[in-house]
């Protein structure tokens, strides 16, 4: 066996060691552990790895300190030094490997790619460990004598270190679409800095800073990926952590009680101008937060969460919360809606709880507290199911989708005394839950931006029906189809409509479009343009729901509508007192003189009818003539009236 040359101890980096770096590692990790315990950190999937890394770096620091204490002894306990040095390196190699695993978790690497990179990481871990260990018995390795002379040998540590740093940077940038730039670059720069630090200490034949270079990535991870900025005013943490907490509760079957507090007129966050209220609110939360957490989620909602098991008197606690908040309300009169609920097995996916709370607020009055009941959760589930079906319908985009039903309501033509137009109305027929009416899905479809596909399906089905009526020589002027104002924003709005009518081979003027007024200023020019484009084809436009809420006459006049649909509320109002009738009559007269046609909606009986006819009605629509019927049944109305008209 070849004897390695032994250098004098003074020239090796082992001599230039000071435990200060490792002691710093221990000190910093104690601070981190305290921070983890008292603050609310994001405990997502990577968090277990994060904790493992923190423990390993501590063990490494301790091993390193002990090893160097032993090196200073005379005679040196060589065997023990070898073992400690081996374990120290093993900890560091593992740490590098864990860093890589953590990054893989962070970028959600999965399947084949994950298996490949894990395999690579594992192989290198095994190889460097084996070669490092064998070094004690082979000429290339580390050697030491009992008198303290050291031969440093080939350094596998550097090889492993550089490999894993390159792997991590490669992963981050190869899958760059999976992380946001600040985090990606934050981590990259941290590792680059660590490599530089190792290089600099090498230049000075130092080894005091080896372990601490492993601490920096951990600090970076905590800062970039696990820290949760508190709202300093309230101590609340953000929605991401709320969802994490709820998911965690779900998987660990913890029973929590949630109180959501939505301050309706809070502008941004809980940023009241009123100093005193802010102070009181803060006191409220501080008092409340013993054994509870506070979250701030979208739309100015604060959610207090506490463990039911740890609060055997959960109901009492809820009552105390209400009382305390009522006192605040009495003093400051800021409107609120408050929702209480217990964790439920049916909730737990994604942001179910936030959505459940929003849903519940929709059915809760202002300045009220509401407990979520079983039935509320049933209804919420039904809504979620409808949303998933709407998503599926939008995704499949089958113009003949059988879940979307075209109904219609015949419209009576006062002058010609026939039914020669109709309004298409949508229904859904969904698996398991059956028929769903517009009030239960139109607002939701609008909210989730899923309305346009539905409208196109109804348009297509309407065109098909029109085609059938024409082939039977029935007298039909047109059928109006409802579109939502937000659809007009779709760049393809006109092309989509023209396309569907075109493929059905019917004249464009057999279709009309109903729109409701929008109070949005940006809308206006756009709507004007699109209406003008479609009118070129002969498509007529109806202004829907005139008289509900907001009406800007100037605006209405500027848009080239053909027919104004007076809402049922005007029909009812006019029947109630003379002043209202006078007002409705004046509007109808004006529209009539300006060459618009007036249509009254919601005509339910003879007296409604008489009144509307007095008020310049050109068209009448309502239960008096027909309830909404499957569009095919319109045939009956057309056929009969056609005979009469001829
Ligand atoms: P709308 O456009 O104002 O439709 C008229 C609604 O009034 C229909 O309700 C109809 O059934 C109801 N109605 C008709 N006659 C009477 C009556 O005499 N008395 C009373 N009280 N109500 C009457 P429906 O079908 O439930 O539709 C509700 C709303 O849903 C519609 O109001 C419309 O805003 C929306 N909607 C329906 N189908 C569609 C569609 O295909 N696309 C879009 N975007 N919205 C639709
Ligand atoms: Ca309508
Ligand atoms: Ca209407």
XYZ file of C-alpha atoms and ligand atoms in Angstrom:
694
model
C 0.000 0.000 0.000
C 1.265 3.461 -0.895
C 1.776 5.660 2.121
C 0.157 9.074 1.621
C 2.323 12.076 2.396
C 1.368 13.650 5.661
C 1.436 17.439 5.747
C 2.237 19.405 8.818
C -0.936 20.130 10.673
C -0.550 23.902 10.480
C -0.962 24.017 6.703
C -4.266 22.116 6.524
C -7.639 23.771 6.642
C -8.523 21.492 9.561
C -6.138 23.565 11.646
C -7.868 26.806 10.632
C -11.195 25.761 12.036
C -13.118 27.801 14.511
C -16.462 26.501 15.831
C -17.987 29.956 15.467
C -19.758 29.086 12.178
C -21.338 25.947 13.587
C -22.356 27.674 16.787
C -24.012 30.327 14.642
C -25.891 27.590 12.799
C -27.240 26.302 16.105
C -28.108 29.800 17.288
C -29.897 30.730 14.070
C -31.829 27.484 14.057
C -32.990 28.105 17.623
C -34.342 31.463 16.462
C -36.016 29.759 13.499
C -37.579 27.133 15.750
C -38.960 29.850 18.032
C -40.337 31.698 14.993
C -41.922 28.523 13.661
C -43.585 27.883 16.986
C -45.054 31.308 17.555
C -45.884 32.395 14.035
C -48.291 31.014 11.525
C -46.284 29.365 8.782
C -47.508 27.701 5.627
C -47.457 24.016 6.412
C -47.770 22.736 2.875
C -46.278 19.566 1.421
C -42.721 20.853 1.480
C -42.937 21.767 5.143
C -41.978 18.291 6.413
C -38.865 18.393 4.268
C -38.206 21.865 5.597
C -38.299 20.642 9.200
C -36.124 17.658 8.319
C -33.529 19.985 6.775
C -33.492 22.129 9.884
C -32.865 19.102 12.128
C -30.171 17.713 9.873
C -28.237 20.964 9.695
C -28.264 21.114 13.503
C -26.966 17.579 13.804
C -24.288 18.369 11.209
C -23.180 21.458 13.152
C -22.896 19.469 16.371
C -20.968 16.637 14.710
C -18.559 19.152 13.226
C -17.920 20.873 16.550
C -17.283 17.570 18.316
C -15.038 16.294 15.540
C -12.822 19.360 15.740
C -12.643 19.085 19.521
C -11.363 15.532 19.057
C -8.813 16.622 16.434
C -7.327 18.950 19.057
C -6.780 16.110 21.530
C -3.369 14.388 21.865
C -3.190 11.566 21.058
C -5.963 12.055 18.513
C -8.722 9.377 18.736
C -8.378 8.738 15.005
C -11.181 6.166 14.738
C -13.705 8.488 16.325
C -12.616 11.375 14.108
C -13.057 9.180 11.024
C -16.546 8.148 12.091
C -17.628 11.707 12.945
C -16.193 13.086 9.744
C -18.009 10.422 7.765
C -21.300 11.131 9.535
C -20.822 14.869 9.124
C -20.345 14.473 5.380
C -23.282 12.083 5.181
C -25.494 14.718 6.844
C -24.330 17.353 4.380
C -24.803 15.097 1.337
C -28.288 14.215 2.567
C -29.035 17.856 3.099
C -28.111 18.654 -0.490
C -30.286 15.774 -1.623
C -33.182 17.071 0.510
C -32.742 20.534 -0.986
C -33.168 18.959 -4.412
C -36.234 16.967 -3.232
C -37.704 20.111 -1.762
C -37.281 21.941 -5.060
C -38.908 19.012 -6.893
C -41.832 19.236 -4.505
C -41.991 22.987 -4.947
C -42.166 22.784 -8.737
C -44.636 19.866 -8.421
C -42.495 17.494 -10.394
C -44.337 14.220 -10.923
C -44.383 10.929 -12.803
C -41.516 9.918 -15.039
C -39.615 13.167 -14.675
C -39.723 12.987 -10.894
C -38.578 9.373 -10.940
C -35.661 10.269 -13.205
C -34.395 13.174 -11.093
C -34.928 11.263 -7.835
C -32.934 8.376 -9.262
C -30.134 10.739 -10.293
C -30.121 12.397 -6.866
C -30.084 9.049 -5.082
C -27.308 7.585 -7.214
C -25.049 10.562 -6.563
C -25.848 10.400 -2.845
C -24.869 6.720 -2.697
C -21.745 7.161 -4.838
C -20.299 10.116 -2.930
C -21.033 8.454 0.414
C -19.380 5.197 -0.633
C -16.303 6.899 -2.109
C -16.019 9.201 0.888
C -16.179 6.231 3.269
C -13.783 4.064 1.265
C -11.306 6.964 1.266
C -10.165 6.037 4.790
C -8.886 2.711 3.466
C -7.625 3.760 0.042
C -4.784 6.104 -0.915
C -6.972 8.956 -2.224
C -8.775 9.522 1.066
C -8.513 11.542 4.257
C -5.925 10.387 6.745
C -4.757 11.495 10.168
C -2.226 10.358 12.712
C -2.536 10.235 16.472
C -0.001 13.076 16.635
C -2.341 15.324 14.679
C -0.842 15.209 11.199
C -3.485 15.380 8.464
C -3.696 14.376 4.798
C -6.856 15.878 3.345
C -7.085 13.717 0.232
C -9.654 13.989 -2.553
C -12.637 16.044 -1.521
C -15.906 14.346 -2.503
C -17.739 16.928 -0.557
C -17.017 19.548 -3.251
C -18.124 17.169 -6.020
C -21.456 16.451 -4.340
C -21.997 20.071 -3.467
C -21.459 21.349 -7.000
C -23.558 18.552 -8.472
C -26.607 19.250 -6.306
C -26.376 23.017 -6.708
C -26.315 22.578 -10.488
C -29.211 20.096 -10.286
C -31.316 22.533 -8.242
C -30.623 25.460 -10.563
C -31.306 23.236 -13.568
C -34.647 22.064 -12.129
C -35.763 25.595 -11.312
C -34.972 26.900 -14.760
C -35.859 23.844 -16.817
C -39.372 23.987 -15.276
C -39.429 27.740 -15.020
C -43.131 28.014 -15.840
C -43.880 26.363 -12.497
C -42.520 29.093 -10.263
C -42.702 32.838 -10.136
C -39.491 34.739 -10.970
C -38.860 36.279 -7.521
C -38.863 32.863 -5.857
C -36.924 31.177 -8.652
C -34.236 33.832 -8.647
C -34.229 34.180 -4.884
C -33.355 30.500 -4.512
C -30.877 30.523 -7.393
C -29.000 33.526 -6.048
C -28.888 32.019 -2.557
C -27.233 28.857 -3.863
C -24.825 30.834 -6.042
C -23.884 32.867 -2.983
C -23.272 29.663 -1.000
C -20.952 28.323 -3.698
C -19.044 31.613 -3.637
C -18.801 31.423 0.150
C -17.371 27.901 -0.054
C -14.902 29.100 -2.700
C -13.753 32.035 -0.587
C -13.185 29.931 2.517
C -11.262 27.437 0.348
C -8.984 30.264 -0.810
C -8.158 31.057 2.787
C -7.773 27.350 3.646
C -10.625 27.751 6.086
C -13.438 25.377 6.982
C -15.397 27.254 9.607
C -18.181 28.274 7.253
C -19.043 24.957 5.650
C -22.112 24.176 7.736
C -23.457 27.699 7.770
C -23.499 27.697 3.968
C -26.210 25.040 4.401
C -28.221 27.300 6.622
C -28.709 30.026 4.027
C -30.960 28.014 1.674
C -33.106 27.019 4.670
C -33.519 30.671 5.642
C -34.329 31.516 2.024
C -36.964 28.758 1.876
C -38.572 29.927 5.085
C -38.652 33.498 3.888
C -39.809 32.794 0.336
C -42.111 29.823 0.804
C -43.285 29.439 4.364
C -43.505 32.881 5.819
C -46.892 34.468 6.143
C -47.010 38.174 6.439
C -49.323 39.198 9.216
C -51.713 42.001 8.859
C -50.200 44.025 11.659
C -53.469 45.684 12.501
C -55.352 42.469 13.154
C -52.776 39.705 13.340
C -54.556 37.919 10.515
C -52.807 35.693 8.001
C -53.745 35.197 4.392
C -56.136 33.056 2.392
C -53.496 30.576 1.241
C -52.807 29.618 4.855
C -56.498 29.445 5.567
C -57.009 26.932 2.789
C -53.972 24.983 3.962
C -55.302 24.876 7.497
C -58.689 23.655 6.338
C -57.191 20.978 4.113
C -54.999 19.883 6.972
C -58.009 19.722 9.308
C -59.833 17.660 6.705
C -57.100 15.071 6.335
C -56.487 14.853 10.078
C -60.196 14.852 10.870
C -59.935 17.787 13.224
C -63.171 19.477 14.185
C -62.968 23.217 13.930
C -65.413 26.035 14.442
C -65.223 28.988 12.054
C -66.578 32.453 12.513
C -66.433 34.654 9.464
C -66.811 38.373 9.843
C -67.393 40.348 6.683
C -67.243 44.082 7.200
C -69.274 45.367 4.317
C -68.121 48.948 4.109
C -64.486 48.359 4.858
C -62.610 49.741 1.898
C -59.230 48.060 1.851
C -58.420 45.495 4.494
C -59.467 46.601 7.946
C -58.189 50.014 7.255
C -60.664 52.275 8.973
C -60.055 55.939 9.226
C -61.444 55.724 12.733
C -58.509 55.253 15.103
C -60.725 54.329 17.974
C -62.559 51.628 16.104
C -59.270 50.213 14.914
C -58.052 50.035 18.465
C -61.230 48.380 19.679
C -61.231 45.901 16.842
C -57.663 45.020 17.637
C -58.594 44.437 21.268
C -61.478 42.287 20.136
C -59.177 40.058 18.119
C -56.498 39.872 20.760
C -59.078 38.787 23.347
C -60.624 36.342 20.922
C -57.416 34.827 19.749
C -56.501 32.803 22.764
C -56.303 29.293 21.303
C -57.656 30.495 17.973
C -56.246 31.644 14.645
C -57.308 34.594 12.594
C -57.278 34.643 8.807
C -57.969 37.325 6.298
C -59.523 36.048 3.093
C -60.729 37.626 -0.113
C -63.155 40.484 0.060
C -62.510 41.829 3.545
C -63.509 38.700 5.373
C -61.898 37.870 8.673
C -62.224 34.298 9.834
C -61.610 33.194 13.382
C -60.901 29.483 13.638
C -60.743 27.457 16.806
C -60.552 23.814 17.682
C -63.815 22.405 18.897
C -62.104 19.666 20.856
C -59.972 22.130 22.792
C -62.971 24.277 23.553
C -65.492 21.992 25.184
C -67.731 24.997 25.464
C -67.642 25.917 21.793
C -71.214 27.166 21.822
C -70.527 29.434 24.754
C -67.520 30.766 22.981
C -69.601 31.510 19.899
C -72.136 33.369 22.045
C -69.347 35.367 23.657
C -67.986 36.275 20.232
C -71.383 37.468 19.099
C -71.863 39.522 22.209
C -68.460 41.122 21.937
C -69.018 41.951 18.312
C -72.514 43.281 18.934
C -71.045 45.723 21.419
C -68.589 46.862 18.759
C -71.395 47.224 16.272
C -73.486 49.307 18.657
C -70.593 51.665 19.029
C -69.377 51.973 15.474
C -72.323 50.975 13.327
C -70.278 49.375 10.574
C -72.442 46.955 8.616
C -71.414 43.322 8.654
C -72.469 39.802 7.796
C -71.289 36.993 9.982
C -71.298 33.275 9.252
C -70.583 30.457 11.693
C -69.881 26.921 10.660
C -68.371 23.677 11.808
C -65.991 21.664 9.652
C -67.872 19.108 7.603
C -66.712 16.012 5.730
C -68.375 17.258 2.595
C -66.199 20.359 2.557
C -62.454 20.243 2.320
C -61.441 20.526 -1.296
C -59.522 23.576 -2.531
C -61.227 26.665 -1.238
C -64.564 25.065 -0.369
C -64.785 26.916 2.923
C -64.287 30.372 1.468
C -66.869 29.570 -1.195
C -69.251 28.104 1.374
C -68.994 31.306 3.415
C -69.584 33.476 0.348
C -72.555 31.314 -0.553
C -73.971 31.612 2.955
C -73.536 35.383 2.977
C -75.670 35.446 -0.148
C -78.547 34.152 1.972
C -77.849 36.160 5.109
C -79.188 39.615 5.884
C -77.003 42.597 6.711
C -75.910 42.768 10.374
C -76.936 39.173 10.968
C -75.212 36.084 12.268
C -76.002 32.819 10.526
C -75.079 29.251 11.362
C -74.492 27.055 8.327
C -76.962 24.159 8.480
C -76.995 20.749 6.840
C -79.421 22.102 4.288
C -77.126 25.024 3.449
C -74.343 22.563 2.756
C -76.726 20.493 0.593
C -77.619 23.604 -1.385
C -73.985 24.596 -1.619
C -73.105 21.143 -2.923
C -75.896 21.445 -5.454
C -74.481 24.760 -6.591
C -70.980 23.295 -6.814
C -72.386 20.418 -8.835
C -74.118 22.831 -11.188
C -70.867 24.752 -11.588
C -68.984 21.557 -12.420
C -71.632 20.658 -14.988
C -71.455 24.147 -16.487
C -67.680 23.801 -16.731
C -68.101 20.482 -18.453
C -70.640 21.906 -20.885
C -68.330 24.830 -21.661
C -65.361 22.506 -22.116
C -67.136 20.043 -24.429
C -68.735 22.899 -26.360
C -71.201 20.610 -28.097
C -73.844 22.829 -29.696
C -76.353 19.985 -29.350
C -75.555 19.277 -25.693
C -78.585 17.468 -24.322
C -78.231 18.974 -20.866
C -79.178 22.408 -22.201
C -82.866 22.682 -23.033
C -84.396 25.362 -25.225
C -87.776 26.507 -23.927
C -89.644 29.462 -25.279
C -92.535 31.754 -24.543
C -94.778 32.826 -27.444
C -95.241 36.587 -27.834
C -98.581 38.015 -28.879
C -98.577 40.569 -31.718
C -101.247 43.108 -30.774
C -101.750 44.626 -34.242
C -101.809 41.407 -36.197
C -103.483 39.435 -33.376
C -101.243 36.450 -33.878
C -98.273 34.820 -32.190
C -95.523 35.477 -34.678
C -92.508 35.927 -32.375
C -91.231 34.235 -29.225
C -88.486 34.466 -26.609
C -86.110 31.552 -26.166
C -85.581 30.653 -22.500
C -83.009 28.272 -21.148
C -83.381 25.352 -18.749
C -80.840 22.743 -17.711
C -81.569 19.063 -17.303
C -78.709 17.646 -15.298
C -77.929 14.065 -14.316
C -79.069 13.237 -10.751
C -80.710 16.579 -10.014
C -82.979 16.963 -13.040
C -84.469 20.241 -14.147
C -82.697 23.459 -13.132
C -84.260 26.902 -13.657
C -82.404 30.051 -14.744
C -82.354 31.717 -11.313
C -80.194 28.813 -10.131
C -77.624 28.817 -12.874
C -77.580 32.043 -14.936
C -75.987 34.188 -12.185
C -73.493 31.411 -11.427
C -72.660 30.949 -15.111
C -72.080 34.682 -15.387
C -69.964 34.745 -12.263
C -67.689 31.959 -13.537
C -67.654 33.262 -17.094
C -69.358 30.154 -18.474
C -72.399 31.834 -19.963
C -71.271 32.245 -23.577
C -71.194 28.528 -24.479
C -74.689 28.143 -22.990
C -76.031 31.024 -25.068
C -74.544 29.577 -28.231
C -76.161 26.211 -27.520
C -79.554 27.878 -27.032
C -79.008 29.903 -30.191
C -78.201 26.723 -32.104
C -81.259 24.889 -30.778
C -83.419 27.915 -31.540
C -82.095 28.032 -35.110
C -82.894 24.331 -35.545
C -86.450 24.854 -34.310
C -86.888 27.891 -36.573
C -85.722 25.813 -39.488
C -88.323 23.155 -38.691
C -91.120 25.755 -38.457
C -90.088 27.272 -41.769
C -90.079 23.893 -43.436
C -93.655 23.451 -42.204
C -94.559 26.828 -43.659
C -95.468 28.321 -40.301
C -95.653 32.074 -39.934
C -92.814 33.051 -37.645
C -91.117 36.413 -37.783
C -88.305 35.720 -35.341
C -87.298 34.272 -31.998
C -85.301 36.401 -29.569
C -82.402 34.851 -27.678
C -81.026 36.249 -24.404
C -77.346 37.181 -24.212
C -75.551 38.560 -21.178
C -73.797 41.874 -21.429
C -70.482 40.290 -20.468
C -70.620 38.101 -23.570
C -70.532 41.168 -25.758
C -66.968 41.633 -24.487
C -65.931 38.342 -26.029
C -63.879 39.195 -29.127
C -65.713 36.534 -31.079
C -69.189 37.654 -30.050
C -70.352 38.610 -33.558
C -68.525 35.822 -35.395
C -69.912 33.188 -33.020
C -73.496 34.318 -33.508
C -73.244 34.717 -37.275
C -71.487 31.325 -37.485
C -74.225 29.438 -35.650
C -77.033 31.012 -37.693
C -75.089 30.405 -40.898
C -74.546 26.679 -40.374
C -78.251 26.238 -39.653
C -79.098 27.800 -43.014
C -81.846 30.124 -41.842
C -82.222 33.825 -42.678
C -80.384 36.024 -40.157
C -83.482 38.117 -39.491
C -85.219 35.109 -37.921
C -83.067 35.667 -34.857
C -83.168 38.612 -32.471
C -80.957 39.338 -29.481
C -82.083 40.487 -26.030
C -79.668 42.502 -23.909
C -80.117 44.239 -20.576
C -78.741 47.677 -19.934
C -75.307 47.947 -18.412
C -74.163 50.770 -16.220
C -70.589 50.182 -17.168
C -69.073 53.085 -19.086
C -66.536 51.034 -21.027
C -69.303 48.775 -22.245
C -71.035 51.453 -24.102
C -68.902 52.088 -27.195
C -68.223 48.403 -27.564
C -71.861 47.398 -27.366
C -72.746 50.091 -29.855
C -70.203 48.763 -32.329
C -71.226 45.139 -31.978
C -74.928 45.876 -32.266
C -74.250 47.875 -35.421
C -72.219 44.996 -36.886
C -74.947 42.427 -36.243
C -77.727 44.705 -37.405
C -76.095 44.735 -40.845
C -77.190 41.111 -41.095
C -80.794 41.962 -40.254
C -80.629 40.784 -36.631
C -83.010 42.810 -34.440
C -82.207 43.952 -30.901
C -84.422 43.985 -27.810
C -83.698 46.011 -24.695
C -84.633 43.610 -21.889
C -85.993 44.461 -18.427
C -86.606 48.156 -19.016
C -87.680 49.760 -15.764
C -85.675 47.579 -13.402
C -83.061 49.543 -11.522
C -80.986 51.840 -13.596
C -82.167 53.542 -16.786
C -80.164 56.106 -18.653
C -82.487 57.365 -21.378
C -79.753 59.165 -23.258
C -77.762 55.968 -23.467
C -80.723 53.880 -24.506
C -81.526 56.284 -27.317
C -77.970 56.106 -28.611
C -78.148 52.337 -29.043
C -80.107 51.156 -32.050
C -82.617 48.924 -30.239
C -85.750 47.901 -32.117
C -87.947 46.708 -29.301
C -88.120 47.848 -25.672
C -89.281 45.180 -23.237
C -91.107 46.751 -20.288
C -90.467 44.679 -17.194
C -93.314 43.062 -15.302
C -92.714 45.465 -12.394
C -93.939 48.321 -14.624
C -97.051 46.345 -15.544
C -97.769 45.760 -11.862
C -96.944 49.346 -10.913
C -99.219 50.796 -13.555
C -102.047 48.655 -12.230
C -101.538 49.888 -8.686
C -101.979 53.644 -8.982
C -102.700 56.372 -11.476
C -99.389 58.204 -11.081
C -97.426 55.093 -11.972
C -99.691 54.372 -14.870
C -99.156 57.918 -16.085
C -95.396 57.511 -15.894
C -95.326 54.131 -17.662
C -97.718 55.478 -20.249
C -95.467 58.480 -20.883
C -92.437 56.291 -21.418
C -94.345 53.964 -23.720
C -95.710 56.913 -25.683
C -92.267 58.391 -26.070
C -90.706 55.109 -27.257
C -93.601 54.605 -29.643
C -93.171 58.084 -31.140
C -89.433 57.509 -31.482
C -90.206 54.448 -33.588
C -89.367 51.752 -31.045
C -91.837 48.920 -30.510
C -92.988 48.418 -26.938
C -93.339 44.908 -25.510
C -94.876 44.283 -22.094
C -93.585 41.317 -20.140
C -95.393 39.429 -17.413
C -98.942 39.958 -18.622
C -100.827 37.577 -16.364
C -104.510 38.394 -16.795
C -107.176 40.333 -18.688
C -106.712 43.518 -16.677
C -102.949 43.516 -17.292
C -103.679 43.010 -20.953
C -106.192 45.845 -21.213
C -103.906 48.241 -19.431
C -100.921 47.361 -21.620
C -102.898 47.734 -24.811
C -103.922 51.222 -23.648
C -100.225 51.958 -23.158
C -99.033 51.573 -26.742
C -98.257 47.842 -26.507
C -97.182 46.338 -29.799
C -96.308 42.982 -28.247
C -97.490 41.149 -25.139
C -95.808 38.301 -23.330
C -96.798 36.509 -20.168
C -98.533 33.658 -18.438
C -101.877 34.874 -19.800
C -100.824 33.603 -23.209
C -98.487 30.801 -22.283
C -96.032 29.594 -19.704
C -92.580 28.843 -21.108
C -92.864 25.659 -23.193
C -90.352 23.346 -24.895
C -89.466 25.171 -28.090
C -90.943 22.467 -30.344
C -94.386 23.165 -28.863
C -94.316 26.682 -30.280
C -95.524 24.982 -33.433
C -99.018 24.807 -31.972
C -99.192 28.561 -31.449
C -97.839 29.411 -34.855
C -99.947 26.971 -36.752
C -103.217 28.129 -35.262
C -102.562 31.820 -35.670
C -101.168 31.375 -39.148
C -104.496 29.962 -40.346
C -106.335 32.890 -38.822
C -103.979 35.442 -40.311
C -104.293 34.190 -43.842
P -86.200 37.383 -18.715
O -85.313 37.482 -19.899
O -86.816 38.637 -18.209
O -87.255 36.280 -19.037
C -88.589 36.373 -18.677
C -88.837 35.605 -17.430
O -90.134 35.940 -16.956
C -88.864 34.099 -17.677
O -88.356 33.470 -16.520
C -90.339 33.807 -17.784
O -90.671 32.481 -17.452
C -90.903 34.770 -16.780
N -92.290 35.071 -17.090
C -92.896 35.030 -18.283
N -94.174 35.405 -18.183
C -94.409 35.712 -16.888
C -95.552 36.156 -16.160
O -96.621 36.348 -16.687
N -95.401 36.375 -14.837
C -94.234 36.181 -14.222
N -94.140 36.407 -12.911
N -93.102 35.745 -14.874
C -93.209 35.520 -16.207
P -87.260 32.373 -16.604
O -87.477 31.519 -17.805
O -87.195 31.732 -15.269
O -85.960 33.210 -16.870
C -85.473 34.076 -15.914
C -84.361 34.881 -16.417
O -83.230 34.086 -16.714
C -84.668 35.594 -17.731
O -85.394 36.741 -17.495
C -83.310 35.868 -18.256
O -82.750 36.996 -17.637
C -82.561 34.643 -17.799
N -82.487 33.697 -18.924
C -83.364 32.755 -19.307
N -82.921 32.106 -20.390
C -81.734 32.679 -20.702
C -80.771 32.465 -21.737
O -80.925 31.629 -22.639
N -79.647 33.251 -21.723
C -79.460 34.208 -20.776
N -78.339 34.946 -20.809
N -80.332 34.441 -19.814
C -81.459 33.686 -19.779
Ca -85.300 38.231 -21.818
Ca -87.194 40.479 -19.187
